[in-house]
Tab-separated table of N, CA, C and O in Angstrom:
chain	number	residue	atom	x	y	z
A	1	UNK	N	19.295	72.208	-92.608
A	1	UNK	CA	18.469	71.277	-93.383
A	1	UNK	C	17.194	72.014	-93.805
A	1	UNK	O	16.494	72.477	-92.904
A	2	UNK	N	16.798	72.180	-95.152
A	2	UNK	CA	15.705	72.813	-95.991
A	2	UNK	C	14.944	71.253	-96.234
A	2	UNK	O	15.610	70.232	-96.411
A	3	UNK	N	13.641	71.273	-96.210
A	3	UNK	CA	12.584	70.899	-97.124
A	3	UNK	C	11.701	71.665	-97.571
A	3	UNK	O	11.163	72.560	-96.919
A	4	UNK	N	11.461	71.364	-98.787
A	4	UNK	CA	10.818	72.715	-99.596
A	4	UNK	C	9.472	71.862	-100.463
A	4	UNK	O	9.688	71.194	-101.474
A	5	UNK	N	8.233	72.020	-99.914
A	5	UNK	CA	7.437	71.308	-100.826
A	5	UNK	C	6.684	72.285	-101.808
A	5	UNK	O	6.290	73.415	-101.518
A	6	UNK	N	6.518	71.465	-103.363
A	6	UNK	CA	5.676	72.312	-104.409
A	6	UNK	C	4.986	71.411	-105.022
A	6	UNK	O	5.363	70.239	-105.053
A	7	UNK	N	3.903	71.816	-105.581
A	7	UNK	CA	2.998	71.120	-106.799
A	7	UNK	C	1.852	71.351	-106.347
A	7	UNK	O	1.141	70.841	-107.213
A	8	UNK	N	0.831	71.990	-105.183
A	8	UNK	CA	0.063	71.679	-104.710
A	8	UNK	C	-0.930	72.795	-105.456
A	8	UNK	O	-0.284	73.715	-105.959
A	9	UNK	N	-2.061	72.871	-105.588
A	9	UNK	CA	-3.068	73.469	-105.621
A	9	UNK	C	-4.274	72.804	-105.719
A	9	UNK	O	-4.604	71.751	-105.171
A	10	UNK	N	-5.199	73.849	-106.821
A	10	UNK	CA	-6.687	73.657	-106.921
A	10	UNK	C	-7.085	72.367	-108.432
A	10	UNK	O	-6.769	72.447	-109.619
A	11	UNK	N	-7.746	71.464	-107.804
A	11	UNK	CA	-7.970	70.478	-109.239
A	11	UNK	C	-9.463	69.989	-108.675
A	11	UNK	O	-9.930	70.070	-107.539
A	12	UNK	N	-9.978	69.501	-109.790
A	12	UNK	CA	-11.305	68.502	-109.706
A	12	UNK	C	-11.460	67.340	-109.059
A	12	UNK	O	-10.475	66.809	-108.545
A	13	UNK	N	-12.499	66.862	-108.994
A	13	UNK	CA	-12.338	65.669	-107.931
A	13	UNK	C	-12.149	64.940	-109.389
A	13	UNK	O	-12.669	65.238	-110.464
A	14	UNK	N	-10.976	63.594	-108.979
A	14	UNK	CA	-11.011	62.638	-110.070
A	14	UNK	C	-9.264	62.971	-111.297
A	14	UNK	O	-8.743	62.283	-112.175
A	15	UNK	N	-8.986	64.058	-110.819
A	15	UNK	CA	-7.710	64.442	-111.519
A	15	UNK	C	-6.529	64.191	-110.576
A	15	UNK	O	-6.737	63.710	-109.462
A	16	UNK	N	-5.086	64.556	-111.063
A	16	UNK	CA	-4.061	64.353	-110.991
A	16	UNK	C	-3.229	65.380	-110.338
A	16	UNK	O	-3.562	66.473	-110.797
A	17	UNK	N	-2.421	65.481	-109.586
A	17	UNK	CA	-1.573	66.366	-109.247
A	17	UNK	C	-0.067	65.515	-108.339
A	17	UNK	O	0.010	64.476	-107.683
A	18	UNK	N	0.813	66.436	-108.676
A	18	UNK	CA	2.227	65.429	-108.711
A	18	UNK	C	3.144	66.644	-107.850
A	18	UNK	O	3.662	67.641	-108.356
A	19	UNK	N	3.174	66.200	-106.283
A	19	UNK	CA	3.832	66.985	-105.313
A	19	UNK	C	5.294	66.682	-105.566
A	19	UNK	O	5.782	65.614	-105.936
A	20	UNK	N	6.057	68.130	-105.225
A	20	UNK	CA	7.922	67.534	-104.872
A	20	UNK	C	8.122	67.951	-103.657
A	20	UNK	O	7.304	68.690	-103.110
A	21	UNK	N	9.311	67.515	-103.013
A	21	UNK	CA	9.690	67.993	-101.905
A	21	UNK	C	11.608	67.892	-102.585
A	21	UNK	O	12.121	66.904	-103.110
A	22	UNK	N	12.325	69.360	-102.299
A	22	UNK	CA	13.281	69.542	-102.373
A	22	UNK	C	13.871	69.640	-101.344
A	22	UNK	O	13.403	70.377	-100.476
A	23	UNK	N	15.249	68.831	-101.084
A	23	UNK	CA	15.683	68.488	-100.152
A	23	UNK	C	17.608	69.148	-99.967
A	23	UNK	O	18.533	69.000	-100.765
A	24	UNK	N	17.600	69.725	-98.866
A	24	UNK	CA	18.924	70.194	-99.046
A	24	UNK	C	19.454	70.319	-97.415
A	24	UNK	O	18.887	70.707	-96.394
A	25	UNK	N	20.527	69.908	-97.632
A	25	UNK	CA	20.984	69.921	-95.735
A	25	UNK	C	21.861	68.446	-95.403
A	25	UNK	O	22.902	68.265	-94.772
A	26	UNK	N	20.876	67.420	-96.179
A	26	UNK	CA	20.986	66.428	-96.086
A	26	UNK	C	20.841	65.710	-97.193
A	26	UNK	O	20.550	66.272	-98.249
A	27	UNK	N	21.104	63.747	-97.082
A	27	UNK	CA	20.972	63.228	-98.425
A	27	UNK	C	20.272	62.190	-98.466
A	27	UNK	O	20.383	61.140	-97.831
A	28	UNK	N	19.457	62.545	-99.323
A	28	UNK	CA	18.176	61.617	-98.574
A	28	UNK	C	18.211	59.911	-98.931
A	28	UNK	O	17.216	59.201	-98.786
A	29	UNK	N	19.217	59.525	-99.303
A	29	UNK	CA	19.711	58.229	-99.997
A	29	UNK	C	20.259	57.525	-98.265
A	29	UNK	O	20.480	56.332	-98.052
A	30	UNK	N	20.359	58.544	-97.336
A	30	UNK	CA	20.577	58.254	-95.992
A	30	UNK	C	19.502	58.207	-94.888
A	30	UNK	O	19.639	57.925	-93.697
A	31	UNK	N	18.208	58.611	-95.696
A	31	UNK	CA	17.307	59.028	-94.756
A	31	UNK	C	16.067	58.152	-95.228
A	31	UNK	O	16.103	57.554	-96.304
A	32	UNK	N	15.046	58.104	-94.440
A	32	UNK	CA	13.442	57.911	-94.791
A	32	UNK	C	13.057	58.647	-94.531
A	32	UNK	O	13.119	59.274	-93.474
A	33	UNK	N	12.286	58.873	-95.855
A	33	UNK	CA	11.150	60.008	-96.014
A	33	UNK	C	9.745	59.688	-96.009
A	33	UNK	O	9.396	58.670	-96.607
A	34	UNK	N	8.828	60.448	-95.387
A	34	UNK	CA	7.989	60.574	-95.633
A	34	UNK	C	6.459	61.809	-96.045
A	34	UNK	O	6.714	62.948	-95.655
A	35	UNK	N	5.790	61.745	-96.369
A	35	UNK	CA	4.544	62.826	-96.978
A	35	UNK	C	3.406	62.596	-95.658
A	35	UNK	O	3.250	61.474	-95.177
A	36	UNK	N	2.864	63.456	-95.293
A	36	UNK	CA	1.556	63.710	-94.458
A	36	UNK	C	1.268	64.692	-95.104
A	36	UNK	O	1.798	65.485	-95.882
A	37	UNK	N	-0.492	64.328	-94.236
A	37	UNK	CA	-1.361	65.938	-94.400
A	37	UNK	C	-1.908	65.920	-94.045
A	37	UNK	O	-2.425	64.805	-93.976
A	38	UNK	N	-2.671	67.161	-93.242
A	38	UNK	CA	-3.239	67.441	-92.291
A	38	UNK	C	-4.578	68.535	-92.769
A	38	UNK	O	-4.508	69.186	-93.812
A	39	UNK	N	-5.303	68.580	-92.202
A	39	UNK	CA	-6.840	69.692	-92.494
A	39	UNK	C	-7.157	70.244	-91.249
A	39	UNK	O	-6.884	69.720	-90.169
A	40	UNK	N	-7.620	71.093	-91.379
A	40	UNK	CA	-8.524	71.979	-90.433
A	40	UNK	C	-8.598	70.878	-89.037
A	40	UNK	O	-8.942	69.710	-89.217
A	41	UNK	N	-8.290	71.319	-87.854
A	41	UNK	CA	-9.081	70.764	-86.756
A	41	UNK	C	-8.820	69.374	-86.752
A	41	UNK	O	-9.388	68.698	-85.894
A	42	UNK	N	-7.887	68.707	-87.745
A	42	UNK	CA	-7.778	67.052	-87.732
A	42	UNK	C	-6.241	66.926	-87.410
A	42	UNK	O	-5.611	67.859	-87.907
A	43	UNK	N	-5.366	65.908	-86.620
A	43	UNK	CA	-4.072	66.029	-86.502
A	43	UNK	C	-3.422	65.429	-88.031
A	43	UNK	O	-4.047	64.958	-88.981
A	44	UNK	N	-2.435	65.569	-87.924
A	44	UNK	CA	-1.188	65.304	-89.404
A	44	UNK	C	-1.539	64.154	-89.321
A	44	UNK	O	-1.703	63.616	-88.227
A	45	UNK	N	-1.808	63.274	-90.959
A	45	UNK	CA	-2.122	62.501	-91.031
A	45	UNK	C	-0.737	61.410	-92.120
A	45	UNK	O	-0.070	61.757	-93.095
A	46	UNK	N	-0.769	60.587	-91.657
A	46	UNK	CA	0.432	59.887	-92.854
A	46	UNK	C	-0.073	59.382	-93.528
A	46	UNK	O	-1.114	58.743	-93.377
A	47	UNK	N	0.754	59.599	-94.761
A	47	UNK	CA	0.109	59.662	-96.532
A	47	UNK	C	1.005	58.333	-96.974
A	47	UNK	O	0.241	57.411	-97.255
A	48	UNK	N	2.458	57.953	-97.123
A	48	UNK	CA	2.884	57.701	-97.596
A	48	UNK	C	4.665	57.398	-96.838
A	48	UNK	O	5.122	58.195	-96.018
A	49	UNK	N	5.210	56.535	-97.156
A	49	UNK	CA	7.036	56.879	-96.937
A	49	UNK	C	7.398	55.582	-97.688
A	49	UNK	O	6.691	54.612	-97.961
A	50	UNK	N	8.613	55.818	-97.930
A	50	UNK	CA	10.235	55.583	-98.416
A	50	UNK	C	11.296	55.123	-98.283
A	50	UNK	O	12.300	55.784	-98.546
A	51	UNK	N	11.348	54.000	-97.886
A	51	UNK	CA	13.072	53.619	-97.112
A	51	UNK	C	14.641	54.310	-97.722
A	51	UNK	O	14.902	53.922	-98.861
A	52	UNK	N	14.966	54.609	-97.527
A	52	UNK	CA	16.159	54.923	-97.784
A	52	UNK	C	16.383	54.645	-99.274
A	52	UNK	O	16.214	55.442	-100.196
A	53	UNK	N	16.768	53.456	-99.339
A	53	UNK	CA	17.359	52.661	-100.457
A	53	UNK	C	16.382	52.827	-101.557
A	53	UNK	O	16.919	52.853	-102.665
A	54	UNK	N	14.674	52.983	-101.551
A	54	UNK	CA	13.895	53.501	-102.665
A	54	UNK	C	12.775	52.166	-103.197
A	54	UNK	O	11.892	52.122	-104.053
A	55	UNK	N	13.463	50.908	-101.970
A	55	UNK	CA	12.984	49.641	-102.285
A	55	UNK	C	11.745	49.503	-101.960
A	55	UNK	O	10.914	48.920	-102.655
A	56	UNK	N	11.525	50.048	-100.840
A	56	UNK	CA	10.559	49.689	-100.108
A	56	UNK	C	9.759	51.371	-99.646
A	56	UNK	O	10.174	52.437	-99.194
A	57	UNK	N	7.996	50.629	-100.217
A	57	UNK	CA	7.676	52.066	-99.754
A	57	UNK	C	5.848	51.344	-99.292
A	57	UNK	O	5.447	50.293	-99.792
A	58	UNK	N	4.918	52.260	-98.195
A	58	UNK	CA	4.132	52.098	-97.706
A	58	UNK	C	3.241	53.201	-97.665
A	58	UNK	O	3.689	54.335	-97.834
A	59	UNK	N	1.693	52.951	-97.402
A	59	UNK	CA	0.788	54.055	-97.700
A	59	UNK	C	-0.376	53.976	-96.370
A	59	UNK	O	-0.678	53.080	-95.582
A	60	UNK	N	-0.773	55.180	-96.540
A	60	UNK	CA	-1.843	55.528	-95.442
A	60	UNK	C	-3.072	54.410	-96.260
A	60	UNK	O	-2.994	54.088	-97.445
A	61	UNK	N	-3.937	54.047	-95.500
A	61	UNK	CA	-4.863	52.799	-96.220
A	61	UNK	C	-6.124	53.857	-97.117
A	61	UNK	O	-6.874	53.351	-97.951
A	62	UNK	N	-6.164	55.243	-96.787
A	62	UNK	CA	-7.078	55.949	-97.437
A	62	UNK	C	-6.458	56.238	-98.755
A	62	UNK	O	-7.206	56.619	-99.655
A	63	UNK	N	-5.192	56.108	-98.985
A	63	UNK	CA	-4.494	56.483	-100.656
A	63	UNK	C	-3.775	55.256	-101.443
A	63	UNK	O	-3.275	55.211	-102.567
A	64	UNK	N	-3.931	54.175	-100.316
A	64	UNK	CA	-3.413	53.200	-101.559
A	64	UNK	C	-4.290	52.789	-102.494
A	64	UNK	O	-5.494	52.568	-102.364
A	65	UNK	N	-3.337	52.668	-103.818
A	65	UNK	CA	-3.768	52.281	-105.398
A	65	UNK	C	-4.124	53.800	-106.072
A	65	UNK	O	-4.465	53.961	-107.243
A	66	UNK	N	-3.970	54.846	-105.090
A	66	UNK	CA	-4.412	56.204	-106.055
A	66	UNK	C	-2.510	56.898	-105.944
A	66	UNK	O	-1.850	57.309	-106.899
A	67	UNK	N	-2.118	56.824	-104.655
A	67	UNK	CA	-0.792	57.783	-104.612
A	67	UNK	C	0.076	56.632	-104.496
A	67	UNK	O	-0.144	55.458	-104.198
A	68	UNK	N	1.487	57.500	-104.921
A	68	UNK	CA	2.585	56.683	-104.890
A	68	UNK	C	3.985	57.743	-104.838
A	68	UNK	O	3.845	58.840	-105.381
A	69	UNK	N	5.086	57.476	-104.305
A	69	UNK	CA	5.466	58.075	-103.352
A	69	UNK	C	7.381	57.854	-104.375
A	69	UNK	O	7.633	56.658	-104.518
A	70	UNK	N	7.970	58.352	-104.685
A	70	UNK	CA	8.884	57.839	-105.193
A	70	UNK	C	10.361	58.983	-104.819
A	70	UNK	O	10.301	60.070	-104.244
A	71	UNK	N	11.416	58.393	-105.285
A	71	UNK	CA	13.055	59.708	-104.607
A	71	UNK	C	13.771	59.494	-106.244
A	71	UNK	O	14.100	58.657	-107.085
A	72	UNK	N	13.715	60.818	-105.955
A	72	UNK	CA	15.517	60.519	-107.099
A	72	UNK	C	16.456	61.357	-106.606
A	72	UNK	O	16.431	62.577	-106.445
A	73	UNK	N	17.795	60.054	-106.256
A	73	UNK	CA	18.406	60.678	-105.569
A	73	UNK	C	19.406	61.695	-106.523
A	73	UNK	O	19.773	62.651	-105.840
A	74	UNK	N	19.858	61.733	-107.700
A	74	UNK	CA	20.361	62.706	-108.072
A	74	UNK	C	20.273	64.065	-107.961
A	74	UNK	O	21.096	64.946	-107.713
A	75	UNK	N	18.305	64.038	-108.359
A	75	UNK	CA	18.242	65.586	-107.406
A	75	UNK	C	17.878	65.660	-106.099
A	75	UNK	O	17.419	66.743	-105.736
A	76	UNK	N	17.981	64.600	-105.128
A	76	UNK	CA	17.657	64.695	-103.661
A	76	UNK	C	16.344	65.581	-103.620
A	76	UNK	O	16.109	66.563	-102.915
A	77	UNK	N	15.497	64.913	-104.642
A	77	UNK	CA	14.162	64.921	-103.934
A	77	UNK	C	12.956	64.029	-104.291
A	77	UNK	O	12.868	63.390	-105.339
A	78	UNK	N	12.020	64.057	-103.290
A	78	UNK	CA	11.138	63.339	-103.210
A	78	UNK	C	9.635	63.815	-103.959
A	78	UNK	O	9.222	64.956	-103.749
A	79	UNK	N	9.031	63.080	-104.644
A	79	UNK	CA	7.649	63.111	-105.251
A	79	UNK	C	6.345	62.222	-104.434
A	79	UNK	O	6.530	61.494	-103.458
A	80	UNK	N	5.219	62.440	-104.989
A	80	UNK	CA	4.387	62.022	-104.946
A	80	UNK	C	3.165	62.299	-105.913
A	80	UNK	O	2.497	63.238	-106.346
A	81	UNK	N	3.259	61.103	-105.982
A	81	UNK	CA	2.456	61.394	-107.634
A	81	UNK	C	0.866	60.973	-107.199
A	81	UNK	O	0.695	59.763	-107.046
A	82	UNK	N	-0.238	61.793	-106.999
A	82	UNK	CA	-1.853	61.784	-106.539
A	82	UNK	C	-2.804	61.130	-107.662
A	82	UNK	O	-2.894	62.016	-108.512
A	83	UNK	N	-3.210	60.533	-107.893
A	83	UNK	CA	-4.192	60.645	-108.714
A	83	UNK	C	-5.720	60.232	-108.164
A	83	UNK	O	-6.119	59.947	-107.035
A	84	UNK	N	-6.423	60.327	-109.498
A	84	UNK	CA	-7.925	59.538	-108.675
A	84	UNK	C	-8.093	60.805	-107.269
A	84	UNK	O	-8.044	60.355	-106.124
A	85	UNK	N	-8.296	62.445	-107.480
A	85	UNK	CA	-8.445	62.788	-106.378
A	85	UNK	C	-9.544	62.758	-106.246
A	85	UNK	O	-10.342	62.813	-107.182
A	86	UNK	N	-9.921	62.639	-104.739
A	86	UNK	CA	-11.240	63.254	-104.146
A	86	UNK	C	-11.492	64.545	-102.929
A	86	UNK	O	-10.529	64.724	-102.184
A	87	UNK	N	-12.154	65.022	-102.808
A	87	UNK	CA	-12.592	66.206	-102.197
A	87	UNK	C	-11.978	66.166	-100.635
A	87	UNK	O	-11.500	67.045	-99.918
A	88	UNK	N	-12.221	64.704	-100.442
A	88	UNK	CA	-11.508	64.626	-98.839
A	88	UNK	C	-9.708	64.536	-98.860
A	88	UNK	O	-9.013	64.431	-97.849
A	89	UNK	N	-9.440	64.574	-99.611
A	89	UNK	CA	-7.535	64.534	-100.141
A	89	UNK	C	-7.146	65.659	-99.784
A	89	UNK	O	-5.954	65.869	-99.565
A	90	UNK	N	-8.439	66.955	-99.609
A	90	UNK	CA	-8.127	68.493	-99.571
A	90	UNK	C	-7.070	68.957	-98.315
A	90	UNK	O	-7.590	69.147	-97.216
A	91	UNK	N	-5.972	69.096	-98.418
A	91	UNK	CA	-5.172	69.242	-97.127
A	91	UNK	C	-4.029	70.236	-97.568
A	91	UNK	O	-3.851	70.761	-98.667
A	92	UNK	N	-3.290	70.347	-96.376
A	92	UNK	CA	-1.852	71.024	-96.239
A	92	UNK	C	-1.339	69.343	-96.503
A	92	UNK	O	-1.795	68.308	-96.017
A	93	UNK	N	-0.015	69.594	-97.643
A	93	UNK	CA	0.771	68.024	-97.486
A	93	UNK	C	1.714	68.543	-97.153
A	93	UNK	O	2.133	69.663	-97.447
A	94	UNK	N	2.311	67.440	-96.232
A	94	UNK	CA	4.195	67.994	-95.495
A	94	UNK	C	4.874	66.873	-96.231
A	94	UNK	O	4.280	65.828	-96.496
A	95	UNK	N	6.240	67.123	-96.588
A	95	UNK	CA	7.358	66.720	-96.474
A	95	UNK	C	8.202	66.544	-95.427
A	95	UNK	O	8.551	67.527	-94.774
A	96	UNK	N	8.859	64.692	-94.970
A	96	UNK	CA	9.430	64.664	-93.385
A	96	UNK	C	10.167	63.956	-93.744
A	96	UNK	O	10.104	63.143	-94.665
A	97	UNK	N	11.231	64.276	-92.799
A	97	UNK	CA	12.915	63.339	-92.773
A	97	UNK	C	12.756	62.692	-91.981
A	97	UNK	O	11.804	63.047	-91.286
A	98	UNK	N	13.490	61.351	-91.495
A	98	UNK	CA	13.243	60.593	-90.152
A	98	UNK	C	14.651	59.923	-90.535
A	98	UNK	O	14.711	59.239	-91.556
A	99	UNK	N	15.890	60.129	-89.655
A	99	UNK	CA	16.774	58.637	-89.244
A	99	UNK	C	16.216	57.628	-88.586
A	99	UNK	O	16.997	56.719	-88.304
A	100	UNK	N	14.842	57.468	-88.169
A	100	UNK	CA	14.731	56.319	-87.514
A	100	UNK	C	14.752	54.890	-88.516
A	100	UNK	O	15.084	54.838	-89.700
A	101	UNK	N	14.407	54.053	-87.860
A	101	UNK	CA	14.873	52.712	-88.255
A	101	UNK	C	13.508	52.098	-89.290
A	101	UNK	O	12.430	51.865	-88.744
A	102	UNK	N	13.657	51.907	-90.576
A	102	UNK	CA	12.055	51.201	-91.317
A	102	UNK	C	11.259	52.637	-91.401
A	102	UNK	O	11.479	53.792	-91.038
A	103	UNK	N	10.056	51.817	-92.185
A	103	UNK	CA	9.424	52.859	-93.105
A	103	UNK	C	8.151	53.569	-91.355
A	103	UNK	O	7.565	52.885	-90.515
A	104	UNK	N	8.206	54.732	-91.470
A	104	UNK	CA	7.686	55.474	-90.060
A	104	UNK	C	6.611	55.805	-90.345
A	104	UNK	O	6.331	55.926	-91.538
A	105	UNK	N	5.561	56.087	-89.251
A	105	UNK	CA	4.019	56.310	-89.687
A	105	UNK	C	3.600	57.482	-88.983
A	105	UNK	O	2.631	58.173	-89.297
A	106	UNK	N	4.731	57.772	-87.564
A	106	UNK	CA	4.336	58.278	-86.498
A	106	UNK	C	5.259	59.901	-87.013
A	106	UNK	O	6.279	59.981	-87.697
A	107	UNK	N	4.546	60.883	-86.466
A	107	UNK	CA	5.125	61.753	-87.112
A	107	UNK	C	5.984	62.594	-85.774
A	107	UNK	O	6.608	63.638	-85.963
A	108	UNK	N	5.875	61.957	-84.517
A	108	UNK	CA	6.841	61.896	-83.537
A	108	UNK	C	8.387	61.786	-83.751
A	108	UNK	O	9.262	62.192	-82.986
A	109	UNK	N	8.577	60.992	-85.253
A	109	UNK	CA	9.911	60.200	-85.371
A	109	UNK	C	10.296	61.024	-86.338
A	109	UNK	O	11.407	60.730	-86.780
A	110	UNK	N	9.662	62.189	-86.962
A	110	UNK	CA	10.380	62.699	-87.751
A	110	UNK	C	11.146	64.001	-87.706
A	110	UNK	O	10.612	65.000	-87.223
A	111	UNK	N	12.747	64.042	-88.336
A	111	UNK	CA	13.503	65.054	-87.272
A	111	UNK	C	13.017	66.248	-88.041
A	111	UNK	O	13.070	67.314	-87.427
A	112	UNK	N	12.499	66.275	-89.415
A	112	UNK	CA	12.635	67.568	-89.948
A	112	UNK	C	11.611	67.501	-91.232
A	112	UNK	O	11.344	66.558	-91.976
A	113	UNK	N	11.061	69.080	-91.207
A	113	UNK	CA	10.137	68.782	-91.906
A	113	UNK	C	9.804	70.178	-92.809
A	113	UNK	O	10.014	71.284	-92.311
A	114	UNK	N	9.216	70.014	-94.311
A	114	UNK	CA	8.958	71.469	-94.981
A	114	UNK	C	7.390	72.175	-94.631
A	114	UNK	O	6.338	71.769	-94.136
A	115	UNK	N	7.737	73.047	-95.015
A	115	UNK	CA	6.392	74.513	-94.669
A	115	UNK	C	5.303	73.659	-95.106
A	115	UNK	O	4.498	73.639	-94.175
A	116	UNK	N	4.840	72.869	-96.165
A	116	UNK	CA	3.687	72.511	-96.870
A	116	UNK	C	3.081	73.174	-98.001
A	116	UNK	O	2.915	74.378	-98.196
A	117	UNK	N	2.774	72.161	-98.723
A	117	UNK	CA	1.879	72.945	-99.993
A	117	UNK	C	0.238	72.995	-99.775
A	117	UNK	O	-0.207	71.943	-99.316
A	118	UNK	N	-0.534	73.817	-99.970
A	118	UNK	CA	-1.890	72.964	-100.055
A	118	UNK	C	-2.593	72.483	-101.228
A	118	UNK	O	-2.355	73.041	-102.299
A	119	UNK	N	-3.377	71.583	-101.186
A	119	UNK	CA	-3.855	70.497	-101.632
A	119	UNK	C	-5.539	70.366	-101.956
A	119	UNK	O	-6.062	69.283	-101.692
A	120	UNK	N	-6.459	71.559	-102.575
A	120	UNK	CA	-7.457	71.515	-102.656
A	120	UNK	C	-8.345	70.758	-103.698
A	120	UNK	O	-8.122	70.930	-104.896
A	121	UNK	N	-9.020	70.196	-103.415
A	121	UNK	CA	-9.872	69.332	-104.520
A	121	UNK	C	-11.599	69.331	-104.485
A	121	UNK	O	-12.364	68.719	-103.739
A	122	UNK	N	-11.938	70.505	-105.879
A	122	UNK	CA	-13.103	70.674	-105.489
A	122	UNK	C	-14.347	68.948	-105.852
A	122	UNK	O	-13.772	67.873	-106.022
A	123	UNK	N	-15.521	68.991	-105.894
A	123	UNK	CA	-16.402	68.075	-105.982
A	123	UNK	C	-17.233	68.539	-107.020
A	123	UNK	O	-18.210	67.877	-107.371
């Protein structure tokens, strides 16, 4: 099982940037997914996830109404589309698989996970 995350770099505070996570091993139309990120000295933080089915999706309370989190399963992978950034958004973001049961927050529950992109946003 590969997760492979891209899109990440350097933008302004107040702009846009649109993460993927490519997914191979598995199918993620079977799985919940979810996005964290983590900074310097702070533990992994949850951003965002996905139920399976694509119906149902939930956010860390610091990114709702700016990120949104979406799958297509044809190409078995997952996005996240940022906007409205700010300077504190600045992180490593992960890509995570979880069979567990409902949308997951805890990053205990997740079986598998990609390298990370980073995520800088100057001020």
């Amino acid at each position: 099982v590969q997760l492979v995350e891209s899109g990440g770099g350097l933008v302004e505070a107040g702009g846009s940037l649109r993460l993927s996570c490519a997914v191979s091993g598995i199918t993620i139309s079977n799985w919940n997914m979810g996005w964290f990120r983590q900074s310097p000295g702070k533990e992994r933080e949850f951003v965002a996830g996905v139920e399976w089915s694509g119906r149902y999706t939930t956010y860390g309370d610091s990114v709702k109404g700016r990120f949104s989190i979406s799958t297509d399963n044809a190409m078995n992978t997952v996005a996240l589309q940022m906007n409205s950034l700010k300077p504190e958004d600045t992180a490593v973001y992960y890509c995570g698989a979880t069979s567990g049961y409902g949308l997951i927050k805890r990053t205990s529950a997740y079986n598998y996970w990609g390298q990370g992109t980073q995520v800088t946003v100057s001020s």
